[in-house]
mmCIF file of C-alpha atoms in Angstrom:
data_model
loop_
_atom_site.group_PDB
_atom_site.id
_atom_site.type_symbol
_atom_site.label_atom_id
_atom_site.label_comp_id
_atom_site.label_asym_id
_atom_site.label_seq_id
_atom_site.Cartn_x
_atom_site.Cartn_y
_atom_site.Cartn_z
ATOM 1 C CA MET F 81 -45.804 -130.472 -111.713
ATOM 2 C CA ILE F 82 -46.570 -131.483 -108.100
ATOM 3 C CA ILE F 83 -47.476 -128.602 -105.790
ATOM 4 C CA GLN F 84 -49.002 -128.252 -102.322
ATOM 5 C CA ARG F 85 -52.403 -126.769 -101.579
ATOM 6 C CA VAL F 86 -54.744 -126.234 -98.608
ATOM 7 C CA VAL F 87 -58.284 -127.582 -98.857
ATOM 8 C CA LEU F 88 -61.315 -127.231 -96.604
ATOM 9 C CA ASN F 89 -61.252 -130.464 -94.596
ATOM 10 C CA SER F 90 -64.418 -129.881 -92.540
ATOM 11 C CA ARG F 91 -66.851 -127.125 -91.612
ATOM 12 C CA PRO F 92 -66.936 -125.744 -88.051
ATOM 13 C CA GLY F 93 -70.732 -125.431 -88.218
ATOM 14 C CA LYS F 94 -72.622 -122.142 -88.250
ATOM 15 C CA ASN F 95 -72.176 -121.669 -84.505
ATOM 16 C CA GLY F 96 -68.755 -123.291 -84.125
ATOM 17 C CA ASN F 97 -65.269 -121.893 -83.646
ATOM 18 C CA PRO F 98 -62.841 -122.594 -86.516
ATOM 19 C CA VAL F 99 -59.969 -124.942 -85.674
ATOM 20 C CA VAL F 100 -56.752 -125.860 -87.451
ATOM 21 C CA GLU F 101 -58.212 -129.276 -88.335
ATOM 22 C CA ASN F 102 -60.836 -127.616 -90.559
ATOM 23 C CA PHE F 103 -58.012 -127.315 -93.116
ATOM 24 C CA ARG F 104 -55.788 -129.942 -94.721
ATOM 25 C CA VAL F 105 -52.588 -129.711 -96.769
ATOM 26 C CA GLU F 106 -52.347 -132.056 -99.747
ATOM 27 C CA GLU F 107 -50.311 -132.572 -102.893
ATOM 28 C CA PHE F 108 -51.845 -131.639 -106.230
ATOM 29 C CA SER F 109 -50.731 -131.959 -109.820
ATOM 30 C CA LEU F 110 -50.703 -128.890 -112.081
ATOM 31 C CA PRO F 111 -51.036 -129.230 -115.872
ATOM 32 C CA ASP F 112 -47.738 -129.038 -117.736
ATOM 33 C CA ALA F 113 -48.959 -126.624 -120.407
ATOM 34 C CA LEU F 114 -50.749 -123.263 -120.299
ATOM 35 C CA ASN F 115 -53.786 -122.411 -122.363
ATOM 36 C CA GLU F 116 -54.052 -119.080 -124.140
ATOM 37 C CA GLY F 117 -54.727 -116.293 -121.620
ATOM 38 C CA GLN F 118 -53.341 -118.230 -118.653
ATOM 39 C CA VAL F 119 -50.305 -117.593 -116.467
ATOM 40 C CA GLN F 120 -48.345 -119.792 -114.088
ATOM 41 C CA VAL F 121 -47.627 -118.030 -110.804
ATOM 42 C CA ARG F 122 -45.563 -118.781 -107.731
ATOM 43 C CA THR F 123 -47.315 -117.705 -104.544
ATOM 44 C CA LEU F 124 -45.388 -115.314 -102.313
ATOM 45 C CA TYR F 125 -47.937 -114.212 -99.689
ATOM 46 C CA LEU F 126 -51.472 -115.192 -98.716
ATOM 47 C CA SER F 127 -53.959 -113.306 -96.575
ATOM 48 C CA VAL F 128 -56.276 -114.568 -93.855
ATOM 49 C CA ASP F 129 -59.187 -112.309 -92.944
ATOM 50 C CA PRO F 130 -62.284 -112.406 -90.713
ATOM 51 C CA TYR F 131 -64.712 -112.423 -93.671
ATOM 52 C CA MET F 132 -63.382 -115.897 -94.566
ATOM 53 C CA ARG F 133 -65.262 -117.345 -91.584
ATOM 54 C CA CYS F 134 -68.451 -116.867 -93.641
ATOM 55 C CA LYS F 135 -66.905 -118.890 -96.498
ATOM 56 C CA MET F 136 -66.536 -121.883 -94.156
ATOM 57 C CA ASN F 137 -70.332 -122.240 -94.021
ATOM 58 C CA GLU F 138 -72.396 -123.904 -96.748
ATOM 59 C CA ASP F 139 -74.302 -120.620 -96.999
ATOM 60 C CA THR F 140 -72.092 -117.533 -96.594
ATOM 61 C CA GLY F 141 -75.084 -115.298 -95.887
ATOM 62 C CA THR F 142 -74.003 -112.857 -98.609
ATOM 63 C CA ASP F 143 -74.477 -112.743 -102.358
ATOM 64 C CA TYR F 144 -70.896 -111.645 -103.121
ATOM 65 C CA LEU F 145 -69.008 -114.419 -101.283
ATOM 66 C CA ALA F 146 -69.023 -117.999 -102.537
ATOM 67 C CA PRO F 147 -68.607 -120.717 -99.905
ATOM 68 C CA TRP F 148 -65.506 -122.883 -99.843
ATOM 69 C CA GLN F 149 -66.324 -126.437 -100.899
ATOM 70 C CA LEU F 150 -65.261 -129.477 -98.882
ATOM 71 C CA ALA F 151 -62.082 -131.159 -100.206
ATOM 72 C CA GLN F 152 -61.561 -128.192 -102.567
ATOM 73 C CA VAL F 153 -58.811 -125.576 -102.392
ATOM 74 C CA ALA F 154 -59.507 -122.506 -100.243
ATOM 75 C CA ASP F 155 -58.862 -119.036 -101.643
ATOM 76 C CA GLY F 156 -58.544 -115.381 -100.690
ATOM 77 C CA GLY F 157 -56.231 -112.424 -101.110
ATOM 78 C CA GLY F 158 -52.853 -113.399 -102.527
ATOM 79 C CA ILE F 159 -49.820 -112.053 -104.316
ATOM 80 C CA GLY F 160 -47.231 -113.807 -106.419
ATOM 81 C CA ILE F 161 -44.831 -113.646 -109.343
ATOM 82 C CA VAL F 162 -45.521 -114.722 -112.920
ATOM 83 C CA GLU F 163 -43.234 -117.606 -113.898
ATOM 84 C CA GLU F 164 -44.728 -118.253 -117.327
ATOM 85 C CA SER F 165 -47.322 -116.360 -119.340
ATOM 86 C CA LYS F 166 -49.639 -116.838 -122.287
ATOM 87 C CA HIS F 167 -51.498 -113.606 -121.503
ATOM 88 C CA GLN F 168 -50.963 -110.526 -123.657
ATOM 89 C CA LYS F 169 -50.714 -108.056 -120.775
ATOM 90 C CA LEU F 170 -48.705 -110.110 -118.275
ATOM 91 C CA ALA F 171 -45.059 -111.085 -118.622
ATOM 92 C CA LYS F 172 -42.656 -113.361 -116.782
ATOM 93 C CA GLY F 173 -41.431 -111.547 -113.661
ATOM 94 C CA ASP F 174 -44.554 -109.412 -113.169
ATOM 95 C CA PHE F 175 -45.994 -109.235 -109.657
ATOM 96 C CA VAL F 176 -49.735 -109.885 -109.595
ATOM 97 C CA THR F 177 -52.502 -110.016 -107.015
ATOM 98 C CA SER F 178 -56.049 -111.336 -106.760
ATOM 99 C CA PHE F 179 -58.892 -111.451 -104.235
ATOM 100 C CA TYR F 180 -59.460 -115.104 -105.268
ATOM 101 C CA TRP F 181 -55.933 -116.515 -105.051
ATOM 102 C CA PRO F 182 -55.900 -120.281 -104.370
ATOM 103 C CA TRP F 183 -54.051 -121.430 -101.259
ATOM 104 C CA GLN F 184 -51.368 -123.193 -103.276
ATOM 105 C CA THR F 185 -47.584 -122.950 -103.602
ATOM 106 C CA LYS F 186 -48.009 -122.469 -107.364
ATOM 107 C CA ALA F 187 -51.075 -122.068 -109.568
ATOM 108 C CA ILE F 188 -52.231 -121.706 -113.145
ATOM 109 C CA LEU F 189 -54.665 -118.796 -113.304
ATOM 110 C CA ASP F 190 -56.682 -116.833 -115.839
ATOM 111 C CA GLY F 191 -54.644 -113.688 -116.440
ATOM 112 C CA ASN F 192 -57.830 -111.606 -116.762
ATOM 113 C CA GLY F 193 -58.527 -112.237 -113.063
ATOM 114 C CA LEU F 194 -55.169 -110.851 -111.957
ATOM 115 C CA GLU F 195 -54.066 -107.303 -111.285
ATOM 116 C CA LYS F 196 -50.482 -106.282 -111.943
ATOM 117 C CA VAL F 197 -48.948 -104.318 -109.058
ATOM 118 C CA ASP F 198 -46.004 -101.926 -108.851
ATOM 119 C CA PRO F 199 -43.556 -102.813 -106.032
ATOM 120 C CA GLN F 200 -42.523 -99.140 -105.835
ATOM 121 C CA LEU F 201 -45.923 -98.271 -104.316
ATOM 122 C CA VAL F 202 -44.973 -100.316 -101.230
ATOM 123 C CA ASP F 203 -41.200 -99.719 -101.277
ATOM 124 C CA GLY F 204 -40.745 -103.408 -102.088
ATOM 125 C CA HIS F 205 -42.878 -104.723 -99.192
ATOM 126 C CA LEU F 206 -45.056 -106.874 -101.463
ATOM 127 C CA SER F 207 -47.197 -108.235 -98.624
ATOM 128 C CA TYR F 208 -48.505 -104.689 -98.016
ATOM 129 C CA PHE F 209 -50.641 -105.161 -101.151
ATOM 130 C CA LEU F 210 -52.682 -107.624 -99.067
ATOM 131 C CA GLY F 211 -53.033 -105.152 -96.196
ATOM 132 C CA ALA F 212 -52.563 -101.423 -95.899
ATOM 133 C CA ILE F 213 -52.026 -100.844 -99.640
ATOM 134 C CA GLY F 214 -54.705 -103.372 -100.586
ATOM 135 C CA MET F 215 -58.236 -104.424 -99.688
ATOM 136 C CA PRO F 216 -58.051 -103.778 -95.895
ATOM 137 C CA GLY F 217 -56.546 -100.339 -96.548
ATOM 138 C CA LEU F 218 -59.244 -99.528 -99.095
ATOM 139 C CA THR F 219 -61.933 -100.822 -96.737
ATOM 140 C CA SER F 220 -60.663 -98.524 -93.995
ATOM 141 C CA LEU F 221 -60.153 -95.462 -96.197
ATOM 142 C CA ILE F 222 -63.348 -95.688 -98.245
ATOM 143 C CA GLY F 223 -65.365 -96.708 -95.181
ATOM 144 C CA VAL F 224 -64.234 -93.631 -93.265
ATOM 145 C CA GLN F 225 -64.688 -91.374 -96.307
ATOM 146 C CA GLU F 226 -68.127 -92.651 -97.312
ATOM 147 C CA LYS F 227 -69.780 -93.469 -93.987
ATOM 148 C CA GLY F 228 -67.851 -91.477 -91.366
ATOM 149 C CA HIS F 229 -68.884 -87.980 -92.446
ATOM 150 C CA ILE F 230 -65.724 -86.485 -90.951
ATOM 151 C CA SER F 231 -65.382 -82.736 -91.222
ATOM 152 C CA ALA F 232 -61.935 -81.340 -90.430
ATOM 153 C CA GLY F 233 -61.955 -78.779 -87.648
ATOM 154 C CA SER F 234 -65.296 -79.850 -86.190
ATOM 155 C CA ASN F 235 -63.786 -81.489 -83.098
ATOM 156 C CA GLN F 236 -65.059 -85.012 -83.771
ATOM 157 C CA THR F 237 -64.176 -88.059 -81.665
ATOM 158 C CA MET F 238 -63.771 -91.397 -83.399
ATOM 159 C CA VAL F 239 -63.834 -94.809 -81.690
ATOM 160 C CA VAL F 240 -62.455 -97.935 -83.385
ATOM 161 C CA SER F 241 -63.187 -101.472 -82.151
ATOM 162 C CA GLY F 242 -60.844 -104.279 -83.125
ATOM 163 C CA ALA F 243 -58.398 -101.381 -83.244
ATOM 164 C CA ALA F 244 -55.195 -103.429 -83.416
ATOM 165 C CA GLY F 245 -56.378 -105.531 -86.360
ATOM 166 C CA ALA F 246 -55.840 -105.145 -90.095
ATOM 167 C CA CYS F 247 -58.602 -102.583 -90.701
ATOM 168 C CA GLY F 248 -58.831 -101.063 -87.233
ATOM 169 C CA SER F 249 -55.150 -100.146 -87.003
ATOM 170 C CA LEU F 250 -55.467 -98.256 -90.292
ATOM 171 C CA ALA F 251 -58.921 -96.750 -89.707
ATOM 172 C CA GLY F 252 -57.818 -94.907 -86.573
ATOM 173 C CA GLN F 253 -54.837 -93.378 -88.323
ATOM 174 C CA ILE F 254 -56.995 -92.428 -91.323
ATOM 175 C CA GLY F 255 -59.526 -90.820 -88.969
ATOM 176 C CA HIS F 256 -56.777 -88.498 -87.719
ATOM 177 C CA LEU F 257 -55.492 -87.823 -91.243
ATOM 178 C CA LEU F 258 -58.979 -86.845 -92.443
ATOM 179 C CA GLY F 259 -59.599 -84.466 -89.542
ATOM 180 C CA CYS F 260 -60.817 -86.209 -86.382
ATOM 181 C CA SER F 261 -59.495 -84.375 -83.331
ATOM 182 C CA ARG F 262 -59.560 -87.461 -81.085
ATOM 183 C CA VAL F 263 -59.257 -91.178 -81.900
ATOM 184 C CA VAL F 264 -59.794 -93.924 -79.323
ATOM 185 C CA GLY F 265 -59.148 -97.625 -79.912
ATOM 186 C CA ILE F 266 -60.687 -100.683 -78.236
ATOM 187 C CA CYS F 267 -58.676 -103.917 -78.139
ATOM 188 C CA GLY F 268 -58.005 -106.942 -75.937
ATOM 189 C CA THR F 269 -54.521 -106.656 -74.378
ATOM 190 C CA GLN F 270 -52.398 -104.015 -72.688
ATOM 191 C CA GLU F 271 -49.677 -104.635 -75.276
ATOM 192 C CA LYS F 272 -52.113 -103.768 -78.051
ATOM 193 C CA CYS F 273 -53.287 -100.661 -76.181
ATOM 194 C CA LEU F 274 -49.702 -99.478 -75.838
ATOM 195 C CA PHE F 275 -49.063 -100.199 -79.524
ATOM 196 C CA LEU F 276 -52.040 -98.047 -80.518
ATOM 197 C CA THR F 277 -51.049 -95.053 -78.417
ATOM 198 C CA SER F 278 -47.247 -95.184 -78.691
ATOM 199 C CA GLU F 279 -46.835 -96.255 -82.336
ATOM 200 C CA LEU F 280 -50.027 -95.456 -84.241
ATOM 201 C CA GLY F 281 -50.932 -92.110 -82.685
ATOM 202 C CA PHE F 282 -54.262 -93.077 -81.086
ATOM 203 C CA ASP F 283 -55.128 -90.591 -78.316
ATOM 204 C CA ALA F 284 -56.310 -93.326 -75.948
ATOM 205 C CA ALA F 285 -56.986 -97.053 -75.873
ATOM 206 C CA VAL F 286 -59.475 -99.168 -73.921
ATOM 207 C CA ASN F 287 -58.780 -102.792 -72.970
ATOM 208 C CA TYR F 288 -62.199 -104.474 -73.073
ATOM 209 C CA LYS F 289 -60.914 -107.430 -71.054
ATOM 210 C CA THR F 290 -60.048 -105.345 -67.990
ATOM 211 C CA GLY F 291 -62.386 -103.129 -65.988
ATOM 212 C CA ASN F 292 -65.670 -101.582 -66.987
ATOM 213 C CA VAL F 293 -65.690 -100.773 -70.713
ATOM 214 C CA ALA F 294 -68.454 -98.161 -70.416
ATOM 215 C CA GLU F 295 -66.542 -96.278 -67.688
ATOM 216 C CA GLN F 296 -63.236 -96.486 -69.556
ATOM 217 C CA LEU F 297 -64.932 -95.224 -72.708
ATOM 218 C CA ARG F 298 -66.579 -92.286 -70.920
ATOM 219 C CA GLU F 299 -63.193 -91.300 -69.546
ATOM 220 C CA ALA F 300 -61.528 -91.597 -72.969
ATOM 221 C CA CYS F 301 -64.374 -89.800 -74.805
ATOM 222 C CA PRO F 302 -65.616 -87.032 -72.467
ATOM 223 C CA GLY F 303 -67.435 -85.319 -75.350
ATOM 224 C CA GLY F 304 -69.169 -88.507 -76.501
ATOM 225 C CA VAL F 305 -68.592 -90.394 -79.759
ATOM 226 C CA ASP F 306 -69.203 -88.902 -83.206
ATOM 227 C CA VAL F 307 -67.833 -91.653 -85.469
ATOM 228 C CA TYR F 308 -67.637 -95.362 -84.662
ATOM 229 C CA PHE F 309 -65.620 -97.723 -86.883
ATOM 230 C CA ASP F 310 -67.186 -101.044 -85.923
ATOM 231 C CA ASN F 311 -65.163 -104.214 -86.507
ATOM 232 C CA VAL F 312 -66.636 -106.415 -83.790
ATOM 233 C CA GLY F 313 -70.358 -105.955 -83.046
ATOM 234 C CA GLY F 314 -71.842 -107.526 -79.923
ATOM 235 C CA ASP F 315 -71.582 -106.137 -76.392
ATOM 236 C CA ILE F 316 -68.683 -103.804 -77.191
ATOM 237 C CA SER F 317 -70.600 -102.113 -79.979
ATOM 238 C CA ASN F 318 -73.726 -101.832 -77.842
ATOM 239 C CA THR F 319 -71.628 -100.010 -75.225
ATOM 240 C CA VAL F 320 -70.138 -97.615 -77.793
ATOM 241 C CA ILE F 321 -73.482 -96.852 -79.433
ATOM 242 C CA SER F 322 -75.002 -95.958 -76.059
ATOM 243 C CA GLN F 323 -72.366 -93.181 -75.766
ATOM 244 C CA MET F 324 -72.729 -91.818 -79.296
ATOM 245 C CA ASN F 325 -73.874 -88.247 -79.907
ATOM 246 C CA GLU F 326 -76.853 -87.048 -81.887
ATOM 247 C CA ASN F 327 -76.441 -87.280 -85.682
ATOM 248 C CA SER F 328 -73.344 -89.457 -85.329
ATOM 249 C CA HIS F 329 -72.264 -92.261 -87.658
ATOM 250 C CA ILE F 330 -71.410 -95.965 -87.419
ATOM 251 C CA ILE F 331 -69.073 -97.360 -90.096
ATOM 252 C CA LEU F 332 -70.167 -100.986 -90.266
ATOM 253 C CA CYS F 333 -66.933 -102.703 -91.317
ATOM 254 C CA GLY F 334 -67.206 -106.098 -89.612
ATOM 255 C CA GLN F 335 -68.847 -108.052 -86.783
ATOM 256 C CA ILE F 336 -66.190 -110.597 -85.845
ATOM 257 C CA SER F 337 -67.799 -111.380 -82.465
ATOM 258 C CA GLN F 338 -70.873 -112.606 -84.356
ATOM 259 C CA TYR F 339 -69.246 -114.644 -87.146
ATOM 260 C CA ASN F 340 -69.378 -117.922 -85.202
ATOM 261 C CA LYS F 341 -73.132 -117.482 -84.635
ATOM 262 C CA ASP F 342 -76.039 -118.180 -86.951
ATOM 263 C CA VAL F 343 -77.347 -114.620 -87.178
ATOM 264 C CA PRO F 344 -78.119 -112.365 -90.163
ATOM 265 C CA TYR F 345 -75.585 -109.761 -91.293
ATOM 266 C CA PRO F 346 -75.523 -107.117 -90.070
ATOM 267 C CA PRO F 347 -76.883 -108.527 -86.804
ATOM 268 C CA PRO F 348 -79.860 -106.594 -85.417
ATOM 269 C CA LEU F 349 -79.170 -104.430 -82.374
ATOM 270 C CA PRO F 350 -80.867 -105.229 -79.050
ATOM 271 C CA PRO F 351 -84.179 -103.282 -78.747
ATOM 272 C CA ALA F 352 -82.818 -100.827 -76.136
ATOM 273 C CA VAL F 353 -79.737 -100.015 -78.245
ATOM 274 C CA GLU F 354 -81.804 -99.738 -81.424
ATOM 275 C CA ALA F 355 -84.069 -97.274 -79.600
ATOM 276 C CA ILE F 356 -81.009 -95.136 -78.744
ATOM 277 C CA ARG F 357 -79.820 -95.304 -82.346
ATOM 278 C CA LYS F 358 -83.169 -94.095 -83.681
ATOM 279 C CA GLU F 359 -83.674 -91.460 -81.011
ATOM 280 C CA ARG F 360 -80.249 -89.910 -81.665
ATOM 281 C CA ASN F 361 -80.458 -90.308 -85.456
ATOM 282 C CA ILE F 362 -77.304 -92.446 -85.610
ATOM 283 C CA THR F 363 -76.619 -93.873 -89.079
ATOM 284 C CA ARG F 364 -75.762 -97.598 -89.300
ATOM 285 C CA GLU F 365 -75.647 -98.597 -92.941
ATOM 286 C CA ARG F 366 -74.148 -101.758 -94.336
ATOM 287 C CA PHE F 367 -70.768 -101.036 -95.934
ATOM 288 C CA THR F 368 -69.299 -103.252 -98.674
ATOM 289 C CA VAL F 369 -66.053 -101.978 -100.183
ATOM 290 C CA LEU F 370 -66.637 -103.935 -103.420
ATOM 291 C CA ASN F 371 -69.426 -101.463 -104.222
ATOM 292 C CA TYR F 372 -66.832 -98.672 -104.600
ATOM 293 C CA LYS F 373 -64.488 -100.095 -107.242
ATOM 294 C CA ASP F 374 -64.260 -96.700 -108.957
ATOM 295 C CA LYS F 375 -62.473 -95.415 -105.850
ATOM 296 C CA PHE F 376 -59.893 -98.237 -105.653
ATOM 297 C CA GLU F 377 -57.176 -96.694 -107.845
ATOM 298 C CA PRO F 378 -57.148 -93.218 -106.227
ATOM 299 C CA GLY F 379 -57.479 -94.921 -102.838
ATOM 300 C CA ILE F 380 -54.383 -97.088 -103.360
ATOM 301 C CA LEU F 381 -52.392 -94.041 -104.501
ATOM 302 C CA GLN F 382 -53.487 -92.081 -101.411
ATOM 303 C CA LEU F 383 -52.602 -94.933 -99.042
ATOM 304 C CA SER F 384 -49.222 -95.376 -100.739
ATOM 305 C CA GLN F 385 -48.494 -91.663 -100.472
ATOM 306 C CA TRP F 386 -49.317 -91.565 -96.752
ATOM 307 C CA PHE F 387 -47.151 -94.652 -96.183
ATOM 308 C CA LYS F 388 -44.180 -93.156 -98.041
ATOM 309 C CA GLU F 389 -44.561 -89.866 -96.140
ATOM 310 C CA GLY F 390 -44.504 -91.758 -92.832
ATOM 311 C CA LYS F 391 -48.069 -90.697 -92.000
ATOM 312 C CA LEU F 392 -49.503 -94.238 -92.174
ATOM 313 C CA LYS F 393 -47.732 -96.818 -90.012
ATOM 314 C CA ILE F 394 -48.098 -100.425 -91.138
ATOM 315 C CA LYS F 395 -47.943 -103.455 -88.868
ATOM 316 C CA GLU F 396 -48.055 -107.123 -89.881
ATOM 317 C CA THR F 397 -48.122 -110.465 -88.086
ATOM 318 C CA VAL F 398 -46.396 -112.956 -90.389
ATOM 319 C CA ALA F 399 -46.617 -116.755 -90.250
ATOM 320 C CA LYS F 400 -44.402 -118.844 -92.518
ATOM 321 C CA GLY F 401 -45.301 -121.804 -94.658
ATOM 322 C CA LEU F 402 -48.448 -123.044 -96.412
ATOM 323 C CA GLU F 403 -48.823 -125.683 -93.691
ATOM 324 C CA ASN F 404 -49.541 -122.867 -91.198
ATOM 325 C CA MET F 405 -52.574 -121.375 -92.993
ATOM 326 C CA GLY F 406 -54.978 -123.036 -90.539
ATOM 327 C CA VAL F 407 -52.897 -121.973 -87.538
ATOM 328 C CA ALA F 408 -52.802 -118.374 -88.784
ATOM 329 C CA PHE F 409 -56.552 -118.386 -89.472
ATOM 330 C CA GLN F 410 -57.457 -119.672 -86.012
ATOM 331 C CA SER F 411 -55.077 -117.158 -84.385
ATOM 332 C CA MET F 412 -56.538 -114.250 -86.363
ATOM 333 C CA MET F 413 -60.088 -115.214 -85.388
ATOM 334 C CA THR F 414 -59.125 -115.135 -81.694
ATOM 335 C CA GLY F 415 -57.188 -111.848 -81.771
ATOM 336 C CA GLY F 416 -53.694 -113.325 -81.965
ATOM 337 C CA ASN F 417 -52.542 -110.863 -84.613
ATOM 338 C CA VAL F 418 -51.416 -107.249 -84.394
ATOM 339 C CA GLY F 419 -52.089 -105.489 -87.680
ATOM 340 C CA LYS F 420 -52.587 -107.600 -90.786
ATOM 341 C CA GLN F 421 -52.257 -111.387 -90.547
ATOM 342 C CA ILE F 422 -50.125 -112.608 -93.450
ATOM 343 C CA VAL F 423 -48.740 -116.029 -94.358
ATOM 344 C CA CYS F 424 -45.452 -116.025 -96.238
ATOM 345 C CA ILE F 425 -45.406 -118.927 -98.712
ATOM 346 C CA SER F 426 -42.133 -118.014 -100.453
ATOM 347 C CA GLU F 427 -39.672 -115.243 -99.665
ATOM 348 C CA ASP F 428 -37.945 -115.645 -103.006
ATOM 349 C CA SER F 429 -39.343 -112.951 -105.303
ATOM 350 C CA SER F 430 -36.741 -113.571 -108.020
ATOM 351 C CA LEU F 431 -36.968 -115.885 -111.042
#
């Protein structure tokens, strides 16, 4: 069977910006027969995420992410339907997901590496399993629960950078749901600011591309900052940290402003900012959601419940077609998405 797949065509370099030409679409031949334990799947949706920038380097800088190899298929979060199965626990017609889904129109995969999902949890919106009711949702929820130290009724202010992205747009809402009295988002356009305040319930939003960020932040957070959900790092984070209160907490989710630079993760803070952090006893611990697998199942059920109750609003930016994986990736890395960036490979979820 001839299928299409996306391979890594070139590396941007440790300090380079990813471009569409780093990826290439090619034809590939799948075996005609399945081995015991395998399934054939048709891909429905694929995810592009900031962490994938690390996989474009020969050395990802982490022990839990393997680099993409040149001329080999890229992979990441994906969801699809089982077309044929030789696995005891998976049947034709099942919907399955994986964190290591190849960027292909169809694939033959080891059934043990797939997780069966229930479409009812997302009211049939299968792509949500790659976003709010999937890894980004779990990252936001568990990050806030484990590292935010939110105490309902204690009048805490939370700031979220990258607030209109996949994790940020959820983290702010979760902050409110878990008891923060004020949630402020930082993003890069007026449209995104309006989206945060009018649709997602953020109390205020700061556009870092207009005006003085420190002044805007002081105005939006008159009582200082108690919890900071950090998606971006760099100058924005330095500004937020300088306005954080004593005994406050940084949730270190991502550092997208630093991913095109050859720096360690998490990047060290400038000496003056690090001095503030130590003086005010601000926690800044590395957070990796994969270390909390025991919390995944209850987390997914909680996220699904909030979504069904209308308490968690979900936003996606959807590109169509495998040939647009590189376009979607480049756009996501430069803030072109609102909410989760998804690529729809096939809208046909029937057999």
